[in-house]
PDB file of C-alpha atoms in Angstrom:
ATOM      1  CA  UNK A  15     -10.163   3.814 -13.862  1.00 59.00           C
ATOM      2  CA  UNK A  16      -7.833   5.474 -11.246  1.00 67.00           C
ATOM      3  CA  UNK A  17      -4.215   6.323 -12.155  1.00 84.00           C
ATOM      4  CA  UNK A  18      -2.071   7.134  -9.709  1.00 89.00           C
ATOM      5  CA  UNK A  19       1.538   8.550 -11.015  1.00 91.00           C
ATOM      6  CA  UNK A  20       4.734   9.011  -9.552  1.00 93.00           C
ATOM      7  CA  UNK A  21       8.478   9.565 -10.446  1.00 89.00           C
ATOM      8  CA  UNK A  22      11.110   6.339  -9.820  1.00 90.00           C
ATOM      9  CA  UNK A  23      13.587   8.139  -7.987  1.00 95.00           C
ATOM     10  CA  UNK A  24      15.285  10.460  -6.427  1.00 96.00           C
ATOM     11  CA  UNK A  25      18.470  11.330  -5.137  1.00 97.00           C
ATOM     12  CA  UNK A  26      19.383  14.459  -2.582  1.00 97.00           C
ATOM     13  CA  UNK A  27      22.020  14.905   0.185  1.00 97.00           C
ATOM     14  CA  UNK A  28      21.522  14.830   3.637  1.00 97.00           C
ATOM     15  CA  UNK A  29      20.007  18.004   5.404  1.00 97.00           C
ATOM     16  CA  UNK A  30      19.085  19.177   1.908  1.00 96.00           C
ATOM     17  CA  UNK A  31      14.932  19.138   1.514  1.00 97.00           C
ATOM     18  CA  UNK A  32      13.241  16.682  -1.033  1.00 97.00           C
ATOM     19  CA  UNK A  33      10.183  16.957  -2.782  1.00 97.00           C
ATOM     20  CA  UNK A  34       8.045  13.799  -4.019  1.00 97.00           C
ATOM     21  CA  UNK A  35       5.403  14.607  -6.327  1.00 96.00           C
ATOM     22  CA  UNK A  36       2.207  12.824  -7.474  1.00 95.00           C
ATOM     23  CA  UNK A  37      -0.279  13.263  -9.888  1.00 94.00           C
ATOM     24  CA  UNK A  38      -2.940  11.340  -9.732  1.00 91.00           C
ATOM     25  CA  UNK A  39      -6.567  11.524 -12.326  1.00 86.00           C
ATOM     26  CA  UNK A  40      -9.987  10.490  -9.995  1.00 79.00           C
ATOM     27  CA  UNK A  41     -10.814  14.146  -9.405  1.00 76.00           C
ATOM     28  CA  UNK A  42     -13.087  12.624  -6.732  1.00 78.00           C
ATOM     29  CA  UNK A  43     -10.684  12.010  -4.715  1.00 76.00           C
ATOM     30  CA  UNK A  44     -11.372  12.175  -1.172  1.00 81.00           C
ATOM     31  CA  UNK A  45      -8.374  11.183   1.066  1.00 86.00           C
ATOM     32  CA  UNK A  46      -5.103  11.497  -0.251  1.00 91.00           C
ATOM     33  CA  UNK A  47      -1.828   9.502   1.650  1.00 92.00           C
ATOM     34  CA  UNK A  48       1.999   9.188   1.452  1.00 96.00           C
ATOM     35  CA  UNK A  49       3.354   5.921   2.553  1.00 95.00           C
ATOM     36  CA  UNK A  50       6.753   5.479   3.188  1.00 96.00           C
ATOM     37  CA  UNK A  51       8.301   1.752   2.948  1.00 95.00           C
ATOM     38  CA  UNK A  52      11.871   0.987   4.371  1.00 93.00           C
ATOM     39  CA  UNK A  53      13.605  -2.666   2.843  1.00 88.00           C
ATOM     40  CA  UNK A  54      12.024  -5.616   3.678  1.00 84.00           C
ATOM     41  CA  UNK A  55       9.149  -4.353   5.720  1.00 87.00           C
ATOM     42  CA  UNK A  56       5.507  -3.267   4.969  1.00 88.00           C
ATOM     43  CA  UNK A  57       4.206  -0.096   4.371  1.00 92.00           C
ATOM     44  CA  UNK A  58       3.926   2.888   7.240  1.00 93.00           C
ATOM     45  CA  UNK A  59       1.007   5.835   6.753  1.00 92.00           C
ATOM     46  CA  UNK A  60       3.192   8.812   7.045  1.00 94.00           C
ATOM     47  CA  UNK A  61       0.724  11.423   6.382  1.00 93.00           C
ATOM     48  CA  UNK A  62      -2.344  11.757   4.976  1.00 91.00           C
ATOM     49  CA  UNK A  63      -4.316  14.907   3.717  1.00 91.00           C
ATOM     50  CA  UNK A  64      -8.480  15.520   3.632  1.00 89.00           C
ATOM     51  CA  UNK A  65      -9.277  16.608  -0.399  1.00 86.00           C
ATOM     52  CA  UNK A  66     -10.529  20.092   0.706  1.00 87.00           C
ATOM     53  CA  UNK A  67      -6.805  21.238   2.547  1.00 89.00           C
ATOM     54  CA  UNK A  68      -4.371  22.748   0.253  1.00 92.00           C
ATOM     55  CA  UNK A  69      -1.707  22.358   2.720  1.00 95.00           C
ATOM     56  CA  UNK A  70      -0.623  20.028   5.565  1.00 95.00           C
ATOM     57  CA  UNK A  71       2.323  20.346   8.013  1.00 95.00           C
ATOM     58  CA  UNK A  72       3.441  17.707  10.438  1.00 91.00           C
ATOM     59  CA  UNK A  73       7.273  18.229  11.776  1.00 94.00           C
ATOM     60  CA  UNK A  74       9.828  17.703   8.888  1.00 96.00           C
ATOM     61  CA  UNK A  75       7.079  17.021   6.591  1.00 96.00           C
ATOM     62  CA  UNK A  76       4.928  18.740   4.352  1.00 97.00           C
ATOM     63  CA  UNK A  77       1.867  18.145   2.147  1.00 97.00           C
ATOM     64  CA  UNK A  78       0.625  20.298  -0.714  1.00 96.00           C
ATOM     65  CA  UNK A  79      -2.324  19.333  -2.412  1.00 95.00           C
ATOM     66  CA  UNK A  80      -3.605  21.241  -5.950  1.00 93.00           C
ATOM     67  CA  UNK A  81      -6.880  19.811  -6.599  1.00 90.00           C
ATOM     68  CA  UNK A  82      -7.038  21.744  -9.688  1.00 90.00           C
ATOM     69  CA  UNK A  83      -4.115  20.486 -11.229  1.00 92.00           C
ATOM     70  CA  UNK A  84      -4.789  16.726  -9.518  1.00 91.00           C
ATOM     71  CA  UNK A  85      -0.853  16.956  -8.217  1.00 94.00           C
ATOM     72  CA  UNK A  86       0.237  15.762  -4.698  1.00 95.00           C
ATOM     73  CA  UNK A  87       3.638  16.736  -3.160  1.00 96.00           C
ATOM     74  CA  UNK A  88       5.503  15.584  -0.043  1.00 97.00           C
ATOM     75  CA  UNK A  89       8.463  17.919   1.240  1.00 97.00           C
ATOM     76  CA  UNK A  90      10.737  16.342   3.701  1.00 97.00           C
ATOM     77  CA  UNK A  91      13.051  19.246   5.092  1.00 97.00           C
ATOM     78  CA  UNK A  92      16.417  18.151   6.790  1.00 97.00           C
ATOM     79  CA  UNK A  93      16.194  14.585   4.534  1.00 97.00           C
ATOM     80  CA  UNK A  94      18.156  12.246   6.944  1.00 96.00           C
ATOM     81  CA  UNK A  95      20.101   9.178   5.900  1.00 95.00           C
ATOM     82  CA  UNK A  96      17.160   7.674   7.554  1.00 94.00           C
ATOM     83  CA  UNK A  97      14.602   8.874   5.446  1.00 96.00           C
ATOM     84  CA  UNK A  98      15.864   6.485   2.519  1.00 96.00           C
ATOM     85  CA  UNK A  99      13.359   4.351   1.556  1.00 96.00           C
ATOM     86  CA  UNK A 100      10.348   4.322  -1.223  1.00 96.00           C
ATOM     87  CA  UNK A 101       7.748   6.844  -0.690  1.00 97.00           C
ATOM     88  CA  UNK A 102       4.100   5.957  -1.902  1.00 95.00           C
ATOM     89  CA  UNK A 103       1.412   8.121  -2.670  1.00 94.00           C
ATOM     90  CA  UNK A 104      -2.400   7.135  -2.456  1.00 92.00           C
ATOM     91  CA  UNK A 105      -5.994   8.084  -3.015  1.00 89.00           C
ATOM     92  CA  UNK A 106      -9.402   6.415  -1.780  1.00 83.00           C
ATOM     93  CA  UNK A 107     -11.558   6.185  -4.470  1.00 68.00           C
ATOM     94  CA  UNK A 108     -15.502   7.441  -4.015  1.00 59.00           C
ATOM     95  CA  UNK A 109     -17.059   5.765  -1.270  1.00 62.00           C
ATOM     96  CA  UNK A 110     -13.982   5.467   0.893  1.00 59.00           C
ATOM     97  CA  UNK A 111     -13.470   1.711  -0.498  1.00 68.00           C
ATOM     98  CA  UNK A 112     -10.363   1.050  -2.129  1.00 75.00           C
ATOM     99  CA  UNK A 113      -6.781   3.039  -1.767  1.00 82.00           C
ATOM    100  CA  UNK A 114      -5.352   3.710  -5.269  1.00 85.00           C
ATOM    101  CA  UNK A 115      -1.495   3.725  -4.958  1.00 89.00           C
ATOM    102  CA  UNK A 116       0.971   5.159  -7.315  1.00 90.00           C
ATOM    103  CA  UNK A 117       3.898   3.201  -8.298  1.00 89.00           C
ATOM    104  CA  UNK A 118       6.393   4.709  -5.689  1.00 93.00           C
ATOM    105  CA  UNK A 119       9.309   6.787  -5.431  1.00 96.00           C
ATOM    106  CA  UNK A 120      13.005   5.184  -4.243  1.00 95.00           C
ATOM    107  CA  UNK A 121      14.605   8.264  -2.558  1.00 97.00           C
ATOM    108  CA  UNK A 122      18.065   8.041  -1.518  1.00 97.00           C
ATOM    109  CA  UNK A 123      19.741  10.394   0.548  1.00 96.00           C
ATOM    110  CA  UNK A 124      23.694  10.328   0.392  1.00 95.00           C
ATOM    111  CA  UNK A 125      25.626  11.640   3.308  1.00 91.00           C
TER     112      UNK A 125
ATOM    113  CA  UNK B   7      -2.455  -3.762  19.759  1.00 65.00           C
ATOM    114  CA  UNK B   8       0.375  -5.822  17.797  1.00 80.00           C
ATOM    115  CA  UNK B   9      -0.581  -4.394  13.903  1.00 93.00           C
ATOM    116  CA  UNK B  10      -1.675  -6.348  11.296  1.00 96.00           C
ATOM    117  CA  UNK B  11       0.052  -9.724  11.822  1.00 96.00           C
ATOM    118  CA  UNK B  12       0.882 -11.845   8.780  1.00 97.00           C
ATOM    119  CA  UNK B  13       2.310 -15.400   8.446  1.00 97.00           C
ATOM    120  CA  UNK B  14       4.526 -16.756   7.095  1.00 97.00           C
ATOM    121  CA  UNK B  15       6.825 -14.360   6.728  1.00 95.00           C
ATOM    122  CA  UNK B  16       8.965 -16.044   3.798  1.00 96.00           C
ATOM    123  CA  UNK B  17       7.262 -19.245   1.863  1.00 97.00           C
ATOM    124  CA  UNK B  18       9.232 -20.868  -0.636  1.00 97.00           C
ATOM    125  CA  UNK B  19       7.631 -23.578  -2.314  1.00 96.00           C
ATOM    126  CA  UNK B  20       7.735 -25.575  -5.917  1.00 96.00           C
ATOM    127  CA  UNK B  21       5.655 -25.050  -8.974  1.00 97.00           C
ATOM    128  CA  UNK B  22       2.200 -26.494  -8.702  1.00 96.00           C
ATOM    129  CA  UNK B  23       2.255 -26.756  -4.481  1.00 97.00           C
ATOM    130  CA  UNK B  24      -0.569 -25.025  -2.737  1.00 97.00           C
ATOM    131  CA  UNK B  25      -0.078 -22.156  -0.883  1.00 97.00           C
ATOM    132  CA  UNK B  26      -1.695 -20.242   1.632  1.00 98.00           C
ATOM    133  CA  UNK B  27      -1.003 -17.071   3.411  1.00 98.00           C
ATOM    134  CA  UNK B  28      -2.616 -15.867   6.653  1.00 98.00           C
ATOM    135  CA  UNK B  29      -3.597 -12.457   8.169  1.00 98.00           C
ATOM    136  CA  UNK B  30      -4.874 -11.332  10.965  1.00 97.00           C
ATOM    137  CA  UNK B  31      -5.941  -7.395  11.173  1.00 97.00           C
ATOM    138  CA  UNK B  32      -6.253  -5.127  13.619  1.00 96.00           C
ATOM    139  CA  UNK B  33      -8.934  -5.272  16.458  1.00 95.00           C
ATOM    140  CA  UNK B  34     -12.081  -3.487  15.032  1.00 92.00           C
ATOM    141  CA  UNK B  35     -11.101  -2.511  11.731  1.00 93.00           C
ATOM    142  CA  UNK B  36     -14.140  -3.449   9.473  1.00 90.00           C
ATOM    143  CA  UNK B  37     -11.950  -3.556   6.292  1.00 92.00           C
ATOM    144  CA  UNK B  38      -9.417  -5.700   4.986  1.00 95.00           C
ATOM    145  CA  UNK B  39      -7.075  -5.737   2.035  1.00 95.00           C
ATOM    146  CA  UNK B  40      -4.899  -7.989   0.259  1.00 96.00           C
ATOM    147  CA  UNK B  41      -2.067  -6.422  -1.800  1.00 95.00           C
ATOM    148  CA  UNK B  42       0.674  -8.042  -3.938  1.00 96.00           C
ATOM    149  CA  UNK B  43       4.039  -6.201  -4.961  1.00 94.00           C
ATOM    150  CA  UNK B  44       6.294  -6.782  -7.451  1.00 92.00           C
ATOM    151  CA  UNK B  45       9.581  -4.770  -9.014  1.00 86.00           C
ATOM    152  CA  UNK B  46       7.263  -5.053 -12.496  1.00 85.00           C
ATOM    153  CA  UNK B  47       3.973  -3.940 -11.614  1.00 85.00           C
ATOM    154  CA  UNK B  48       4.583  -2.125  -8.488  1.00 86.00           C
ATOM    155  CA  UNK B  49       1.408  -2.583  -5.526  1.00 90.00           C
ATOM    156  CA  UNK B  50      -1.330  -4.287  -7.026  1.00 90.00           C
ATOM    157  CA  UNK B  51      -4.991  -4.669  -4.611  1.00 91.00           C
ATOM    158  CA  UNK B  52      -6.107  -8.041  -5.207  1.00 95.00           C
ATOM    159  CA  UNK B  53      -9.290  -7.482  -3.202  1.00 95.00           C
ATOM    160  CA  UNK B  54     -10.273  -6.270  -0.135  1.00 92.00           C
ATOM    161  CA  UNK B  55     -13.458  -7.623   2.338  1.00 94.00           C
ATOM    162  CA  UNK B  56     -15.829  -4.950   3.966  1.00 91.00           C
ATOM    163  CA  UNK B  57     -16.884  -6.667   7.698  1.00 92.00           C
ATOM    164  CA  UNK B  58     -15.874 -10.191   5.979  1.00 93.00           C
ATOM    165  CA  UNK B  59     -17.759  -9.833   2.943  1.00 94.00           C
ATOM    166  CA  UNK B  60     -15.543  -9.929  -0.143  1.00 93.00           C
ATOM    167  CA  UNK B  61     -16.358  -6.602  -1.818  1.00 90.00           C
ATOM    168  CA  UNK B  62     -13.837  -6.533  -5.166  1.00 88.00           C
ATOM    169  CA  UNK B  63     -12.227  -9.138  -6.334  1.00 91.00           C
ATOM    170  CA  UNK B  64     -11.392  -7.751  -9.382  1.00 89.00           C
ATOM    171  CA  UNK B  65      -7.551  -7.391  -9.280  1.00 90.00           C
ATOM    172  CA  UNK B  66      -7.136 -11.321  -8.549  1.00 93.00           C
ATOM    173  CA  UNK B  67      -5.160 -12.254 -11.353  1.00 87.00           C
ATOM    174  CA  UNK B  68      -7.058 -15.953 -12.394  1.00 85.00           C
ATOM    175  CA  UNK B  69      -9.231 -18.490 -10.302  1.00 91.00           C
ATOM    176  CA  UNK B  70      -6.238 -20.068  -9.311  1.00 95.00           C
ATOM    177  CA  UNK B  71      -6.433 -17.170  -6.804  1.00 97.00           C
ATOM    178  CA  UNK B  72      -8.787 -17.471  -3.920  1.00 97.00           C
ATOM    179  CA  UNK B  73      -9.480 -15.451  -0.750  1.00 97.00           C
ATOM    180  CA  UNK B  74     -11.807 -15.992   2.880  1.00 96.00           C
ATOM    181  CA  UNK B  75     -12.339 -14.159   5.622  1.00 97.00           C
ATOM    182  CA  UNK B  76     -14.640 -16.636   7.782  1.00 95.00           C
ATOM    183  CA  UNK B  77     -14.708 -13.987  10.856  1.00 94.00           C
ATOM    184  CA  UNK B  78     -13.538 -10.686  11.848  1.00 94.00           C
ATOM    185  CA  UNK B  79     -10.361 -11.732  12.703  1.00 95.00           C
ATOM    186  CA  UNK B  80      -8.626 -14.228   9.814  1.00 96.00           C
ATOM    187  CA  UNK B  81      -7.888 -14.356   6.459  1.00 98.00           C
ATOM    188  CA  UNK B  82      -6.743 -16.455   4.162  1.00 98.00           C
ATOM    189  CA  UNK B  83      -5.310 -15.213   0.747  1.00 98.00           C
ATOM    190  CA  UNK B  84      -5.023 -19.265  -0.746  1.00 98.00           C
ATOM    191  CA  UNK B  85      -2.857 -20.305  -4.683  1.00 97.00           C
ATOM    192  CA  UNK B  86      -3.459 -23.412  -6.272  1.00 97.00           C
ATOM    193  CA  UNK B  87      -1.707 -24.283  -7.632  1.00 96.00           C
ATOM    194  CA  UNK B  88       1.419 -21.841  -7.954  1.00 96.00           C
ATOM    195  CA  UNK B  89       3.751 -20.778 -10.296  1.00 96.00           C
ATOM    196  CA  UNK B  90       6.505 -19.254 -10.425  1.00 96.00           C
ATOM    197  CA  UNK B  91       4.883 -16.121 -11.784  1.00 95.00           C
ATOM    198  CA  UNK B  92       3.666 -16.065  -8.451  1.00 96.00           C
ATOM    199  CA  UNK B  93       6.523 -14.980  -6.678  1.00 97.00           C
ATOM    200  CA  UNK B  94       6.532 -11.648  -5.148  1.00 97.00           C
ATOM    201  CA  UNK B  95       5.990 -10.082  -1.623  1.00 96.00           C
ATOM    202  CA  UNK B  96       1.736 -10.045  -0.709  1.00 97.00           C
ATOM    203  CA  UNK B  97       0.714  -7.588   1.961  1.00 96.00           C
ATOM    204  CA  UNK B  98      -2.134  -7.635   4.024  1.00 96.00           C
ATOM    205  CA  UNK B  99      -3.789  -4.472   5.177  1.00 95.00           C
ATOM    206  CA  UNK B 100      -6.646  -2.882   7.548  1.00 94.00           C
ATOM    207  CA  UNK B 101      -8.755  -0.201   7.537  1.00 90.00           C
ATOM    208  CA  UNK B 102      -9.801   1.856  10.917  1.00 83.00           C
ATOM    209  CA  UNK B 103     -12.838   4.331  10.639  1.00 78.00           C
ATOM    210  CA  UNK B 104     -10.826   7.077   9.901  1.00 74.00           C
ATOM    211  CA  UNK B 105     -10.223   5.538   6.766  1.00 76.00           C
ATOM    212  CA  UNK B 106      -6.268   5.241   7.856  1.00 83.00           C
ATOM    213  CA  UNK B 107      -4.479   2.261   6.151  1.00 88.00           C
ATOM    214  CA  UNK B 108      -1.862  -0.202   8.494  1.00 92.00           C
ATOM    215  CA  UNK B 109      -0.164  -2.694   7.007  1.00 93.00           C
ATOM    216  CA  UNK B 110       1.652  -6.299   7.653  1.00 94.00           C
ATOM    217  CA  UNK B 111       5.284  -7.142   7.334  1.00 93.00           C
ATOM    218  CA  UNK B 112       4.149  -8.850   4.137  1.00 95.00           C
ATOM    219  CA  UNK B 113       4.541 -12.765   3.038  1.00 97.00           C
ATOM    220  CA  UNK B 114       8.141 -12.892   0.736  1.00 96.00           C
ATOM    221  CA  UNK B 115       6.602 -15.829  -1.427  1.00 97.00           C
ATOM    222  CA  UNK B 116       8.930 -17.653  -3.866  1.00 97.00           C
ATOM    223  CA  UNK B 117       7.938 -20.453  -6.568  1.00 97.00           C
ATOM    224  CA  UNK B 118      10.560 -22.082  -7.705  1.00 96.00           C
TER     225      UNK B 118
END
């Protein structure tokens, strides 16, 4: 079946950049997603990215996509205190049914 | 529109109680998702309904689990009986046609 993986955490100070990464193994993978979910709330589409983009730029944050390699980033430039909170990353399966997510990533961004 | 609306927003209840959990999605999404997190096993789908039809059930854990969705506009995620192995945070999700994901606030449930 579909794996989607990701690493536990991470730790950068403010106004420094982070990168998330995600590998993931359905190389039919159509839709691709970060989520980002703050404490005690549900989760919040941040960006999402069509299979055949390599890149994906949307303010502060960017999306690289290497099909080849199945891998998934998310670069958040100026990280903000307010940008702590666990970042998931996602892919629709064939057929556009279910989303696959990985198993998130705390970030925590230290003033 | 208001977002996926879920209720209640924290449940606790005692081993062997029934317990149901309600959703309502967004206006004129066709799909629908129930989700259940916890620290262990991270987000887990427990199955999702494709213009109210139940499409994969697969992830509910036993047939103590049970989930409707008699319209467009209500669900019902439903345990009977609990246990405590229940206890974790269940999210309830739609779909719009641009295959775009929104989520609920989420149901904190807690079996004591």
């Amino acid at each position: 079946g579909e794996d989607v993986e990701q690493s536990l955490f991470l730790s950068v100070r403010e106004g420094d950049s982070s990168v998330i990464n995600c590998t993931y193994t359905d190389s039919s993978s159509t839709y691709l997603y970060w989520y980002k979910q703050e404490p005690g709330a549900g989760l919040q589409l941040l960006t999402y990215i069509f299979s055949n983009m390599d890149m994906k730029q949307d303010q502060r944050l960017t999306v690289l996509l290497n099909k080849k390699d199945k891998h998934l980033s998310l670069r958040i430039a100026d990280t903000q205190t307010g940008d702590s909170a666990i970042y998931f990353c996602a892919e629709t399966n064939t057929g556009f049914q279910k989303l696959v997510f990985g198993t998130g990533t705390r970030l925590l961004v230290s003033p | 529109d208001a977002g996926v609306i879920q209720s209640p927003r924290h449940e606790v209840t005692e081993m062997g109680q029934e317990v149901t959990l309600r959703c309502k999605p967004i206006s004129g999404h066709n799909s629908l998702f129930w989700y259940r997190q916890t620290m262990m096993r991270g987000l887990e789908l427990l199955i999702y309904f494709n213009n109210n039809v139940p499409i994969d059930d697969s992830g509910m854990p036993e047939d103590r689990f049970s989930a409707k969705m008699p319209n467009a506009s209500f669900s019902t995620l439903k345990i009977q009986p609990s246990e405590p192995r229940d206890s974790a945070v269940y999210f309830c999700a739609s779909r719009d046609d641009n295959e775009k994901l929104f989520f609920g606030s989420g149901t904190q449930l807690s079996v004591l």
